[in-house]
Coordinates of C-alpha atoms and ligand atoms in Angstrom, one line a residue:
M1 CA 72.8 17.3 -26.7
S2 CA 72.0 18.2 -30.5
D3 CA 74.7 17.0 -32.7
K4 CA 72.9 19.8 -35.4
P5 CA 76.7 21.6 -36.0
P6 CA 76.3 25.8 -35.2
A7 CA 74.4 28.0 -38.3
P8 CA 77.0 29.3 -40.3
V9 CA 77.3 33.4 -39.6
S10 CA 75.7 35.1 -42.4
K11 CA 78.2 36.8 -44.8
N12 CA 77.9 40.7 -44.3
E13 CA 80.4 38.6 -40.9
V14 CA 82.3 37.5 -43.1
L15 CA 82.8 40.3 -44.7
K16 CA 83.5 42.5 -42.2
Q17 CA 86.2 40.2 -40.3
R18 CA 87.7 39.9 -43.5
I19 CA 88.4 43.5 -43.2
P20 CA 87.6 45.0 -40.2
T21 CA 88.6 49.3 -41.3
L22 CA 85.7 49.2 -43.3
A23 CA 88.0 50.5 -45.7
G24 CA 86.6 48.0 -48.2
N25 CA 88.2 48.7 -52.4
I26 CA 86.5 51.7 -51.5
A27 CA 88.8 54.6 -52.4
A28 CA 90.8 52.9 -55.5
T29 CA 86.8 52.9 -57.4
L30 CA 86.3 56.0 -56.4
A31 CA 89.9 57.4 -58.3
D32 CA 89.2 54.6 -61.4
P33 CA 86.5 56.7 -63.6
A34 CA 86.5 53.5 -65.4
M35 CA 84.2 51.9 -62.6
E36 CA 80.9 53.0 -62.9
K37 CA 80.3 51.1 -59.9
F38 CA 80.7 49.4 -56.5
S39 CA 80.8 46.0 -56.2
E40 CA 78.9 43.9 -54.2
D41 CA 81.4 43.5 -51.1
D42 CA 81.7 47.3 -51.3
E43 CA 78.0 47.6 -51.3
Q44 CA 77.6 46.2 -47.8
F45 CA 81.0 48.7 -47.0
I46 CA 79.9 52.0 -48.2
K47 CA 76.7 52.1 -46.0
F48 CA 78.9 52.5 -42.9
H49 CA 79.9 55.2 -45.0
G50 CA 76.9 56.5 -45.3
I51 CA 76.3 55.5 -49.5
Y52 CA 73.8 53.2 -50.6
Q53 CA 74.2 52.4 -54.3
Q54 CA 71.0 52.5 -56.0
D55 CA 69.6 52.7 -59.4
D56 CA 67.0 55.0 -61.3
R57 CA 64.4 51.6 -61.0
D58 CA 62.5 54.1 -63.4
L59 CA 65.0 53.2 -66.5
R60 CA 64.8 49.7 -65.5
K61 CA 62.8 49.1 -68.4
T62 CA 66.0 50.9 -70.6
G63 CA 68.7 49.6 -68.7
K64 CA 70.7 50.6 -65.6
K65 CA 71.3 53.4 -64.7
W66 CA 73.9 52.7 -61.6
L67 CA 73.3 55.5 -58.6
V68 CA 74.2 56.6 -55.2
M69 CA 72.2 58.1 -52.1
I70 CA 74.4 60.4 -49.1
R71 CA 72.7 60.1 -45.7
G72 CA 74.7 63.1 -43.7
R73 CA 75.0 62.2 -40.1
I74 CA 72.8 65.2 -38.0
P75 CA 72.8 64.5 -34.6
G76 CA 69.2 65.6 -33.3
G77 CA 69.2 66.5 -36.6
V78 CA 70.2 70.6 -35.7
M79 CA 72.1 72.4 -38.3
T80 CA 73.7 76.1 -39.1
P81 CA 72.4 78.0 -42.1
K82 CA 76.6 77.8 -42.8
Q83 CA 76.1 73.5 -42.6
W84 CA 72.1 74.2 -45.1
I85 CA 73.7 76.3 -47.5
T86 CA 77.0 73.7 -48.0
F87 CA 73.9 70.9 -48.1
D88 CA 71.4 72.8 -50.3
D89 CA 74.6 73.7 -53.2
L90 CA 76.0 69.5 -53.4
A91 CA 72.8 68.9 -54.3
T92 CA 72.3 72.2 -57.0
Q93 CA 76.0 70.6 -57.8
Y94 CA 75.6 66.4 -58.1
G95 CA 72.3 65.4 -56.9
N96 CA 69.1 66.0 -58.3
N97 CA 68.0 69.2 -57.1
T98 CA 66.4 68.2 -54.1
L99 CA 67.1 67.9 -50.1
R100 CA 65.6 64.8 -48.8
I101 CA 64.1 65.1 -44.9
T102 CA 64.6 61.9 -43.3
T103 CA 63.3 60.1 -40.2
R104 CA 65.3 60.2 -38.2
Q105 CA 66.8 63.9 -38.8
S106 CA 69.0 63.9 -41.5
I107 CA 68.9 63.9 -45.2
Q108 CA 69.5 62.6 -47.9
F109 CA 70.8 63.5 -51.3
H110 CA 69.5 61.0 -54.0
G111 CA 71.2 60.8 -57.7
V112 CA 73.8 61.6 -57.0
V113 CA 76.5 59.2 -60.0
K114 CA 79.5 58.1 -58.9
A115 CA 81.6 60.9 -59.1
G116 CA 80.0 62.7 -57.4
L117 CA 80.2 61.5 -53.8
G118 CA 83.5 62.3 -53.0
P119 CA 82.9 66.2 -53.6
I120 CA 80.4 65.8 -51.8
I121 CA 81.0 63.5 -47.9
K122 CA 84.1 66.1 -48.2
R123 CA 82.3 69.1 -47.7
I124 CA 79.9 68.2 -45.4
N125 CA 83.1 66.6 -43.7
E126 CA 84.5 70.6 -43.8
S127 CA 81.2 71.4 -42.8
M128 CA 81.7 70.1 -39.7
L129 CA 79.1 67.2 -39.8
S130 CA 79.9 63.9 -41.8
T131 CA 78.1 60.7 -42.7
L132 CA 80.4 57.5 -40.9
A133 CA 78.0 55.6 -39.8
A134 CA 74.7 57.9 -41.4
C135 CA 74.3 53.7 -42.3
G136 CA 76.0 50.6 -41.7
D137 CA 76.0 47.8 -38.6
V138 CA 77.2 50.0 -35.9
N139 CA 74.6 53.2 -33.8
R140 CA 73.2 55.1 -36.8
N141 CA 71.8 59.6 -36.0
I142 CA 70.4 59.5 -33.0
T143 CA 67.2 61.7 -32.6
V144 CA 66.5 64.2 -30.3
S145 CA 62.9 65.8 -29.6
P146 CA 63.3 69.9 -32.2
T147 CA 61.0 71.4 -31.0
P148 CA 62.4 74.1 -28.4
A149 CA 59.4 75.2 -26.6
T150 CA 59.0 73.4 -23.8
T151 CA 61.4 73.6 -21.7
K152 CA 65.1 74.9 -21.2
A153 CA 66.3 71.3 -20.6
R154 CA 66.1 70.9 -24.2
A155 CA 70.0 71.9 -24.8
E156 CA 70.6 69.8 -21.5
V157 CA 68.8 66.8 -23.4
F158 CA 70.7 67.8 -26.8
A159 CA 74.1 68.0 -25.1
D160 CA 73.3 64.0 -23.4
S161 CA 72.6 63.3 -26.3
L162 CA 76.2 64.6 -27.7
L163 CA 78.1 63.0 -24.9
V164 CA 76.5 59.3 -26.6
V165 CA 76.8 60.6 -30.2
D166 CA 80.6 60.8 -29.2
A167 CA 80.8 57.2 -27.6
L168 CA 79.1 55.5 -30.2
A169 CA 80.7 56.2 -33.0
P170 CA 82.9 53.8 -35.0
K171 CA 86.8 55.4 -34.6
T172 CA 87.5 53.4 -37.8
P173 CA 90.3 55.3 -39.7
A174 CA 89.0 54.1 -43.0
Y175 CA 86.6 56.9 -43.4
H176 CA 89.3 59.9 -43.4
S177 CA 91.8 58.3 -45.3
I178 CA 89.5 57.8 -48.1
W179 CA 87.0 60.5 -47.8
V180 CA 90.0 63.1 -46.4
D181 CA 93.0 61.8 -47.7
N182 CA 91.3 60.1 -50.4
V183 CA 94.1 57.4 -50.0
Q184 CA 93.6 53.3 -50.6
L185 CA 93.9 52.0 -47.0
N186 CA 96.4 48.4 -47.5
L187 CA 94.2 46.6 -46.9
D188 CA 97.4 43.5 -46.2
A189 CA 99.6 46.1 -43.5
P190 CA 99.0 44.5 -40.4
E191 CA 97.8 47.4 -38.5
N192 CA 95.4 47.3 -40.9
T193 CA 93.9 43.6 -40.7
T194 CA 94.0 43.4 -37.3
F195 CA 92.5 46.8 -36.6
T196 CA 89.9 46.5 -33.9
D197 CA 87.4 48.8 -32.4
P198 CA 87.3 49.9 -28.5
L199 CA 83.6 49.8 -28.8
Y200 CA 82.8 47.3 -31.5
G201 CA 85.3 44.6 -31.5
Q202 CA 86.2 43.4 -35.5
T203 CA 82.3 42.4 -36.9
Y204 CA 80.6 45.5 -35.8
L205 CA 77.2 44.1 -34.3
P206 CA 74.9 41.6 -36.1
R207 CA 72.3 44.6 -37.4
K208 CA 72.1 48.5 -37.4
F209 CA 71.0 50.6 -33.7
K210 CA 68.7 53.1 -33.0
T211 CA 69.0 55.6 -30.5
S212 CA 66.3 58.5 -30.1
F213 CA 66.3 61.3 -26.9
V214 CA 62.3 62.5 -26.5
I215 CA 61.5 64.8 -24.6
P216 CA 57.8 64.5 -23.2
P217 CA 55.1 65.1 -23.2
S218 CA 55.4 65.2 -27.5
N219 CA 56.5 61.6 -28.8
D220 CA 57.5 62.9 -31.8
M221 CA 61.0 60.6 -32.4
D222 CA 58.5 58.3 -31.6
V223 CA 61.2 56.6 -29.6
F224 CA 59.3 53.1 -28.6
T225 CA 60.5 51.8 -32.5
N226 CA 64.3 52.4 -31.7
D227 CA 67.1 49.7 -30.2
L228 CA 67.8 52.6 -27.4
G229 CA 65.2 54.9 -25.9
Y230 CA 66.0 58.2 -23.0
I231 CA 62.8 59.6 -21.8
A232 CA 63.9 63.1 -20.1
V233 CA 63.1 63.0 -17.0
I234 CA 62.4 66.7 -15.8
E235 CA 61.0 67.4 -11.7
G236 CA 61.2 70.9 -11.4
G237 CA 61.3 71.9 -14.3
K238 CA 65.5 70.6 -14.3
L239 CA 66.4 67.7 -15.9
V240 CA 66.9 64.4 -14.0
G241 CA 67.7 61.5 -16.3
Y242 CA 65.7 59.2 -17.7
N243 CA 63.6 56.1 -18.6
L244 CA 65.4 53.7 -20.2
A245 CA 63.6 52.5 -23.1
V246 CA 64.8 49.6 -24.7
G247 CA 64.1 47.0 -27.5
G248 CA 61.8 48.6 -29.5
G249 CA 62.0 47.6 -34.8
L250 CA 59.4 48.2 -36.8
G251 CA 61.3 46.9 -39.3
R252 CA 59.2 43.3 -40.7
S253 CA 59.7 41.3 -43.9
H254 CA 56.1 40.3 -45.3
S255 CA 54.9 36.2 -45.0
N256 CA 57.5 36.0 -42.2
D257 CA 56.0 35.4 -38.7
Q258 CA 59.6 35.2 -36.9
T259 CA 60.6 38.9 -38.1
Y260 CA 57.5 41.6 -36.4
T261 CA 57.7 44.6 -35.0
R262 CA 58.3 45.6 -31.6
L263 CA 58.0 48.9 -28.7
A264 CA 60.8 48.9 -26.7
D265 CA 59.7 48.2 -23.2
V266 CA 60.4 51.1 -20.4
L267 CA 63.1 49.3 -18.0
G268 CA 64.2 51.6 -15.2
F269 CA 65.1 55.5 -14.2
L270 CA 69.6 56.7 -15.2
P271 CA 70.4 59.6 -13.4
R272 CA 71.6 62.3 -16.8
E273 CA 75.7 60.7 -15.4
K274 CA 74.7 57.4 -16.4
V275 CA 73.8 58.0 -19.8
V276 CA 76.1 57.0 -21.6
D277 CA 78.0 53.9 -19.6
V278 CA 74.3 52.7 -20.2
A279 CA 74.3 53.4 -24.0
R280 CA 78.3 51.0 -24.6
A281 CA 76.1 48.4 -22.1
V282 CA 72.6 48.4 -24.5
L283 CA 74.8 48.1 -27.5
T284 CA 77.0 45.4 -26.1
I285 CA 74.3 43.6 -25.2
H286 CA 73.3 44.0 -28.8
R287 CA 76.5 43.2 -30.3
D288 CA 77.5 40.2 -27.5
F289 CA 73.5 38.4 -28.5
G290 CA 72.4 39.7 -31.3
D291 CA 71.9 37.5 -34.1
R292 CA 75.3 36.7 -36.4
T293 CA 73.6 34.3 -38.3
N294 CA 70.5 35.7 -40.1
R295 CA 70.3 39.4 -40.7
K296 CA 66.3 38.9 -40.1
H297 CA 66.5 38.0 -37.1
A298 CA 69.5 40.0 -35.4
R299 CA 68.0 43.4 -34.3
L300 CA 68.0 44.5 -30.2
K301 CA 64.5 43.4 -30.4
Y302 CA 64.7 39.8 -30.5
V303 CA 67.2 39.4 -28.3
V304 CA 64.5 41.6 -25.8
Q305 CA 61.4 39.3 -26.6
E306 CA 63.5 35.8 -26.1
R307 CA 65.4 36.4 -23.0
G308 CA 63.5 38.8 -21.7
P309 CA 63.3 42.5 -21.1
V310 CA 63.8 41.3 -16.7
W311 CA 67.5 39.4 -17.8
V312 CA 68.3 42.3 -20.6
R313 CA 67.8 44.9 -17.1
E314 CA 70.1 42.4 -15.1
E315 CA 72.6 41.9 -18.1
I316 CA 72.3 46.6 -18.2
D317 CA 73.1 46.5 -14.3
R318 CA 76.1 44.1 -14.3
R319 CA 78.0 46.1 -17.4
T320 CA 77.1 49.5 -16.0
G321 CA 78.0 48.5 -12.6
F322 CA 75.0 50.3 -10.6
T323 CA 70.9 49.6 -10.8
L324 CA 68.4 51.1 -12.8
T325 CA 65.7 52.6 -10.2
A326 CA 62.3 52.0 -11.1
V327 CA 60.3 53.8 -13.6
R328 CA 59.3 57.4 -13.1
S329 CA 56.1 58.2 -14.3
F330 CA 55.7 60.4 -17.2
R331 CA 53.3 60.9 -20.2
F332 CA 53.0 61.4 -23.8
T333 CA 50.2 63.1 -25.6
S334 CA 51.3 63.9 -29.4
T335 CA 54.2 62.8 -31.6
G336 CA 53.0 65.9 -34.3
D337 CA 54.9 68.6 -34.8
T338 CA 53.7 72.6 -33.5
Y339 CA 52.8 73.6 -37.4
G340 CA 53.9 77.9 -37.9
W341 CA 55.3 80.3 -35.2
N342 CA 55.8 79.4 -32.0
R343 CA 57.4 80.8 -28.9
A344 CA 60.4 78.7 -27.3
V345 CA 61.1 79.1 -23.2
D346 CA 63.7 81.7 -23.1
G347 CA 60.8 83.9 -25.1
S348 CA 62.6 83.5 -29.0
N349 CA 60.0 82.7 -31.6
F350 CA 60.8 79.3 -33.9
L351 CA 58.7 78.2 -37.1
T352 CA 57.7 75.2 -38.2
L353 CA 57.6 74.4 -41.7
F354 CA 55.9 71.8 -43.0
V355 CA 57.0 69.6 -45.6
Q356 CA 55.6 67.4 -48.0
T357 CA 56.5 63.6 -47.9
G358 CA 60.0 65.1 -45.9
R359 CA 61.7 66.3 -50.0
I360 CA 62.5 70.1 -50.4
K361 CA 62.5 71.1 -53.4
D362 CA 61.6 74.0 -55.7
V363 CA 57.8 74.3 -57.8
A364 CA 55.5 76.5 -60.5
G365 CA 54.1 78.0 -56.4
H366 CA 56.5 76.6 -54.7
A367 CA 60.0 77.0 -54.2
M368 CA 60.3 74.9 -50.3
K369 CA 64.5 75.3 -51.4
T370 CA 65.6 78.4 -52.7
A371 CA 63.3 80.0 -50.4
L372 CA 65.9 78.0 -47.3
R373 CA 68.7 78.8 -48.9
E374 CA 67.5 83.0 -48.7
V375 CA 66.5 82.2 -45.3
A376 CA 70.0 80.7 -44.3
E377 CA 72.5 83.8 -46.8
K378 CA 69.8 86.2 -44.4
F379 CA 69.3 85.3 -41.4
P380 CA 72.6 83.7 -40.2
Q381 CA 72.4 83.5 -36.1
L382 CA 68.9 81.4 -36.9
E383 CA 69.1 77.2 -36.4
F384 CA 67.6 74.8 -38.9
R385 CA 66.3 71.9 -36.8
L386 CA 65.4 68.5 -39.2
S387 CA 62.7 66.4 -37.1
G388 CA 61.2 63.3 -36.8
N389 CA 58.5 64.1 -38.8
Q390 CA 60.2 65.0 -42.5
N391 CA 59.6 68.9 -41.3
V392 CA 61.5 71.5 -41.1
I393 CA 61.9 73.5 -38.2
L394 CA 63.5 77.7 -38.2
A395 CA 63.9 78.4 -34.6
N396 CA 66.2 81.0 -31.9
I397 CA 64.6 84.3 -34.0
P398 CA 64.2 87.8 -32.4
D399 CA 60.9 89.6 -32.7
T400 CA 62.0 92.0 -34.8
D401 CA 63.3 88.5 -37.5
R402 CA 59.6 88.0 -37.4
D403 CA 57.8 89.3 -40.6
A404 CA 60.6 89.8 -42.5
L405 CA 61.8 86.4 -42.0
T406 CA 57.5 85.3 -43.3
A407 CA 57.4 88.1 -46.3
L408 CA 61.5 86.1 -47.0
L409 CA 59.8 82.8 -47.1
A410 CA 55.6 84.0 -48.9
T411 CA 58.2 85.4 -52.5
H412 CA 58.5 81.8 -52.7
G413 CA 55.3 80.2 -52.3
V414 CA 56.0 79.6 -48.2
Q415 CA 52.9 80.1 -46.5
T416 CA 53.7 80.8 -42.5
E417 CA 50.5 79.6 -41.3
N418 CA 47.5 76.7 -42.6
Q419 CA 50.6 75.3 -44.3
A420 CA 48.9 71.5 -45.1
S421 CA 45.6 70.2 -43.9
V422 CA 45.0 68.3 -41.4
L423 CA 45.6 64.9 -43.1
H424 CA 48.6 66.3 -45.7
A425 CA 50.5 67.4 -41.7
A426 CA 50.3 64.6 -39.7
S427 CA 50.8 61.9 -43.1
M428 CA 54.4 60.3 -43.7
A429 CA 55.5 58.2 -46.8
C430 CA 59.0 56.6 -47.6
P431 CA 61.5 57.7 -50.5
S432 CA 60.8 54.0 -52.7
M433 CA 60.3 54.4 -55.7
P434 CA 62.4 55.7 -57.7
T435 CA 65.1 54.5 -55.6
C436 CA 65.1 52.7 -53.3
G437 CA 66.1 48.9 -54.9
L438 CA 63.1 47.4 -51.8
G439 CA 60.4 49.4 -52.8
L440 CA 57.4 47.0 -53.6
A441 CA 54.9 49.5 -54.2
E442 CA 54.6 53.5 -54.8
S443 CA 55.5 55.7 -51.9
E444 CA 56.6 59.2 -51.7
R445 CA 55.5 59.8 -54.6
A446 CA 51.8 57.8 -53.7
L447 CA 51.3 59.2 -50.8
P448 CA 50.1 63.6 -51.9
G449 CA 47.6 61.5 -54.1
L450 CA 46.3 59.3 -51.5
I451 CA 45.4 61.5 -48.7
N452 CA 43.8 64.2 -51.7
R453 CA 41.1 61.0 -51.7
I454 CA 40.8 60.4 -47.9
E455 CA 40.7 64.3 -47.5
K456 CA 37.3 63.8 -50.7
L457 CA 35.7 61.3 -48.9
A458 CA 36.3 62.5 -44.9
M459 CA 34.3 65.7 -46.5
E460 CA 31.4 63.4 -47.9
V461 CA 32.0 61.0 -44.5
G462 CA 30.9 63.7 -42.9
V463 CA 34.7 63.9 -40.4
A464 CA 36.2 66.4 -42.4
G465 CA 39.5 68.4 -40.5
E466 CA 39.8 65.5 -37.7
E467 CA 42.5 65.5 -37.8
I468 CA 44.1 61.0 -38.7
I469 CA 47.6 59.7 -38.6
I470 CA 48.1 58.2 -42.2
R471 CA 52.3 56.5 -43.1
T472 CA 52.8 54.7 -46.0
T473 CA 55.9 53.2 -47.1
G474 CA 56.9 51.2 -50.4
C475 CA 57.5 47.4 -48.5
P476 CA 57.5 46.0 -45.2
N477 CA 61.1 47.8 -43.9
G478 CA 59.0 50.2 -41.7
C479 CA 60.6 53.3 -42.5
A480 CA 58.1 56.0 -42.3
R481 CA 56.9 53.9 -39.2
P482 CA 54.0 52.9 -41.0
Y483 CA 53.5 50.2 -37.7
M484 CA 52.4 53.0 -35.7
A485 CA 50.2 55.0 -37.2
E486 CA 45.9 55.4 -36.9
I487 CA 46.2 54.4 -41.2
G488 CA 48.6 52.7 -42.5
F489 CA 49.4 51.1 -46.5
V490 CA 52.5 49.1 -46.8
G491 CA 53.4 47.6 -49.7
K492 CA 53.5 44.7 -51.4
A493 CA 53.3 45.2 -55.5
P494 CA 53.0 48.5 -57.7
G495 CA 49.0 49.4 -56.6
K496 CA 48.4 47.5 -53.5
Y497 CA 48.9 47.9 -49.7
Q498 CA 48.5 46.5 -46.7
L499 CA 46.1 47.4 -44.5
W500 CA 47.4 48.8 -40.9
L501 CA 44.8 49.9 -38.5
G502 CA 44.4 51.2 -34.6
G503 CA 48.6 53.5 -34.2
N504 CA 47.4 56.2 -31.5
A505 CA 48.3 59.8 -30.9
N506 CA 51.5 59.9 -28.9
G507 CA 52.8 56.7 -29.9
M508 CA 52.7 54.1 -27.8
R509 CA 50.8 51.5 -29.5
L510 CA 51.4 49.8 -32.2
N511 CA 49.3 49.0 -35.5
Q512 CA 47.8 45.9 -36.8
V513 CA 47.0 44.6 -40.1
F514 CA 43.4 44.9 -40.9
K515 CA 43.2 44.3 -44.8
E516 CA 45.8 41.6 -45.5
T517 CA 46.2 43.8 -49.5
I518 CA 43.7 46.6 -50.9
K519 CA 44.3 47.7 -54.1
E520 CA 45.3 51.5 -54.3
A521 CA 42.9 52.4 -57.0
D522 CA 39.7 51.2 -54.4
L523 CA 41.1 53.0 -51.8
E524 CA 37.5 54.4 -51.0
T525 CA 36.4 51.3 -51.5
E526 CA 37.9 49.7 -48.7
L527 CA 37.5 53.1 -47.1
R528 CA 34.2 54.5 -46.8
P529 CA 33.1 51.9 -44.2
L530 CA 35.7 52.3 -42.0
L531 CA 34.8 55.8 -42.3
T532 CA 31.2 55.9 -41.7
R533 CA 30.7 53.1 -38.9
W534 CA 33.4 55.7 -36.8
K535 CA 31.1 58.2 -38.0
A536 CA 28.6 56.3 -36.1
K537 CA 30.3 54.3 -33.2
R538 CA 32.8 56.5 -32.1
T539 CA 32.8 57.8 -27.9
A540 CA 33.0 61.8 -28.1
G541 CA 36.6 62.7 -29.3
E542 CA 37.8 59.3 -30.0
R543 CA 40.2 59.5 -32.6
F544 CA 40.2 56.9 -36.1
G545 CA 43.3 54.7 -34.3
D546 CA 41.2 54.0 -31.1
F547 CA 38.1 53.5 -33.2
A548 CA 39.5 51.0 -35.0
T549 CA 41.9 49.5 -31.3
R550 CA 38.5 49.7 -29.9
V551 CA 36.0 48.2 -32.6
L552 CA 37.6 47.1 -35.7
L553 CA 40.1 45.3 -35.3
P554 CA 38.4 43.1 -33.1
E555 CA 35.4 42.9 -35.3
A556 CA 38.1 41.9 -37.9
F557 CA 40.0 39.0 -35.9
A558 CA 36.4 37.9 -34.7
A559 CA 35.0 37.7 -38.4
A560 CA 38.7 35.7 -39.0
A561 CA 38.4 33.1 -36.8
A562 CA 34.6 32.4 -37.5
A563 CA 34.7 31.9 -41.1
K564 CA 38.4 29.4 -40.4
A565 CA 36.0 27.7 -38.3
E566 CA 33.9 27.2 -40.1
G567 CA 36.6 26.3 -42.8
S568 CA 37.4 23.5 -40.8
K569 CA 33.7 22.0 -39.9
S570 CA 33.6 22.0 -44.3
Ligands
SRM601 FE1 64.8 52.6 -43.8 C1 66.5 50.3 -45.4 C2 65.5 54.8 -46.3 C3 63.9 55.2 -41.3 C4 63.5 50.0 -40.9 N1 65.6 53.0 -44.9 C5 66.4 51.2 -45.9 C6 67.0 51.8 -47.2 C7 68.7 52.5 -47.5 C8 67.5 50.7 -49.0 C9 68.0 49.5 -48.4 O1 68.9 49.3 -47.6 O2 68.3 49.9 -49.4 C10 66.5 52.8 -48.3 C11 66.8 53.9 -48.8 C12 65.4 54.1 -49.5 C13 65.8 56.2 -50.7 O3 65.9 55.5 -51.8 O4 66.6 56.7 -49.8 C14 65.8 53.6 -46.5 N2 64.2 54.8 -43.8 C15 65.3 55.4 -44.9 C16 65.1 56.8 -44.6 C17 65.1 57.4 -45.5 C18 62.5 57.1 -44.8 C19 62.2 57.7 -44.8 O5 61.3 58.2 -45.4 O6 62.9 58.9 -44.1 C20 65.0 56.6 -42.9 C21 66.0 56.9 -43.1 C22 66.2 57.4 -41.5 C23 67.8 58.2 -40.9 O7 68.2 59.3 -41.4 O8 69.2 57.2 -40.7 C24 65.0 55.3 -43.1 N3 64.1 52.9 -41.8 C25 63.6 53.8 -41.2 C26 62.8 53.8 -39.4 C27 62.2 54.7 -39.2 C28 63.3 54.7 -38.0 O9 64.5 54.3 -36.9 O10 62.7 55.9 -36.7 C29 63.0 52.6 -40.2 C30 62.2 51.7 -39.0 C31 62.8 51.3 -37.7 C32 63.3 50.4 -37.7 O11 64.9 50.5 -37.6 O12 63.3 48.5 -37.0 C33 63.4 51.9 -40.8 N4 64.9 50.8 -42.7 C34 64.9 49.3 -42.6 C35 64.9 48.6 -42.7 C36 64.7 47.4 -41.8 C37 65.2 46.8 -40.6 C38 64.3 45.6 -39.9 O13 65.1 45.8 -38.4 O14 64.2 45.3 -40.4 C39 65.6 48.5 -43.9 C40 65.9 47.0 -44.1 C41 67.5 46.0 -44.2 O15 67.9 47.2 -43.3 O16 67.9 45.5 -45.0 C42 65.7 49.6 -44.2
SF4_602 FE1 62.6 51.0 -48.9 FE2 61.0 50.0 -47.4 FE3 62.6 51.5 -46.9 FE4 60.2 52.5 -48.2 S1 60.0 51.2 -46.9 S2 62.8 52.6 -48.6 S3 60.3 51.0 -50.0 S4 63.3 50.0 -47.4

């Protein structure tokens, strides 16, 4: 037996144990205008309430300007026009006049000063949405395939997802107390020191937990990158249950091989009525077995990797008291959105609008924020749906409204056809600068320019008009899921990116590092030979990501191995 003492739990664990209501001193800080920011401890607690403390990194040279980012919890990204108007108002009044659609079907407000925080969260709650558990060591916003086109079963899938939303929501009294009643909980009161969440206990999860529902053949939510994924099984037009995927995650750190990207394993099939039991089982496996000593190793994916999918499956069976049955067949064909006007199965129309990098704003000639605001005011019966590709879908539109809606959007420069070129339409970027404290390189602000340059190159090489899924992030955390892209740029330092190649079109393959560092300035020099080889050597219709996996990556690995062998000889 080892005499080594067990590793101490991480600081976040101590904090949660100390204040299990997660109240911190948030209400007291909010009420004190002299305090411009939250304390270091409260920075951790506010996350559970959907808030991140940030500073404007463009202004750092002249001193820190403290701001907060607020993330909504919007199950399945579904909003009424009234809720959209509320969010639009709040962004105008208290934020930086933009709404940022996230890769998990939510909306973030950036650039909010502390005084705006209370009104924003209060009004979001009055609109019947929330920010509780949008961040923190809990189940996050549950994502659901948003497209209403393919099957009537979507309504049932959405209904099931809401059962899981409720079942996995934390029950702390602090959220209501702070944001609705404006009262600081007495942290010494026995009911608060002993507060125990019925599902999460006193210390919640070791780390964040993500859940997604998808409806094949669309894998538009990248289901395999979630801790818990439900893949709808529809037989004879009827939703019969789900294939269960467990243990995905993308977060990693540069130069730390102990952290890695992982796709979820598909463990078995469950009938619809077990959807909540299984969610609780998987979440509590994370709660009970996740690593609480090292936050870099605390996600469920490491439990699944280290204990194995068979163990996880047996543990789920044990916790639910029923047995997952054999995986039913499923097939994914795409991860993207269907832009423009489409017909849903119920005969109504839906319109998918491209939003570059998810940022809804007004710019000269393209006033998307104003356009969507007017749509919400003039068409109160439609539904807003945020997509996992950072776009907006307007759904439930009768034939009689189609032309008026198209015309309204056009008056603000928002087109419904040919909205973006093929490469822009298939791209995503995380926010990074100037708001994200973890960003190492530009992402959202760099992506449009990078794509324009790649488009020029594609033209020169003779592959213009071919779709390539391109995603950028400012650091290795993976917020825009760059590790699923055919070309992923992962920030390392200002103007420098790791180059990842080889994702595929249906979100079922991770990409791999092709080159440790490339300079943004050298983009053309780096990509030209790769695109040229693709053009010359691809098989009929072969996508760039598939070609990279078949040819470019094996060649690069072989060259690296040969160089290593040569190096060890000399
Ligand atoms: Fe993320 C942290 C933005 C989806 C993995 N993410 C952050 C923070 C909050 C930075 C921070 O901790 O200070 C970023 C805020 C930037 C800003 O200024 O707004 C941030 N993440 C985002 C969003 C807004 C990116 C976007 O382009 O939309 C997405 C918000 C989703 C939502 O509505 O809930 C977002 N983040 C993701 C995803 C993709 C997904 O879930 O589908 C991932 C990879 C999947 C995964 O979780 O494995 C992701 N974010 C991370 C990580 C790495 C976690 C890990 O396991 O190591 C961090 C860092 C952390 O948690 O310590 C992080
Ligand atoms: Fe920030 Fe990194 Fe996430 Fe981009 S990937 S938003 S830089 S944490």
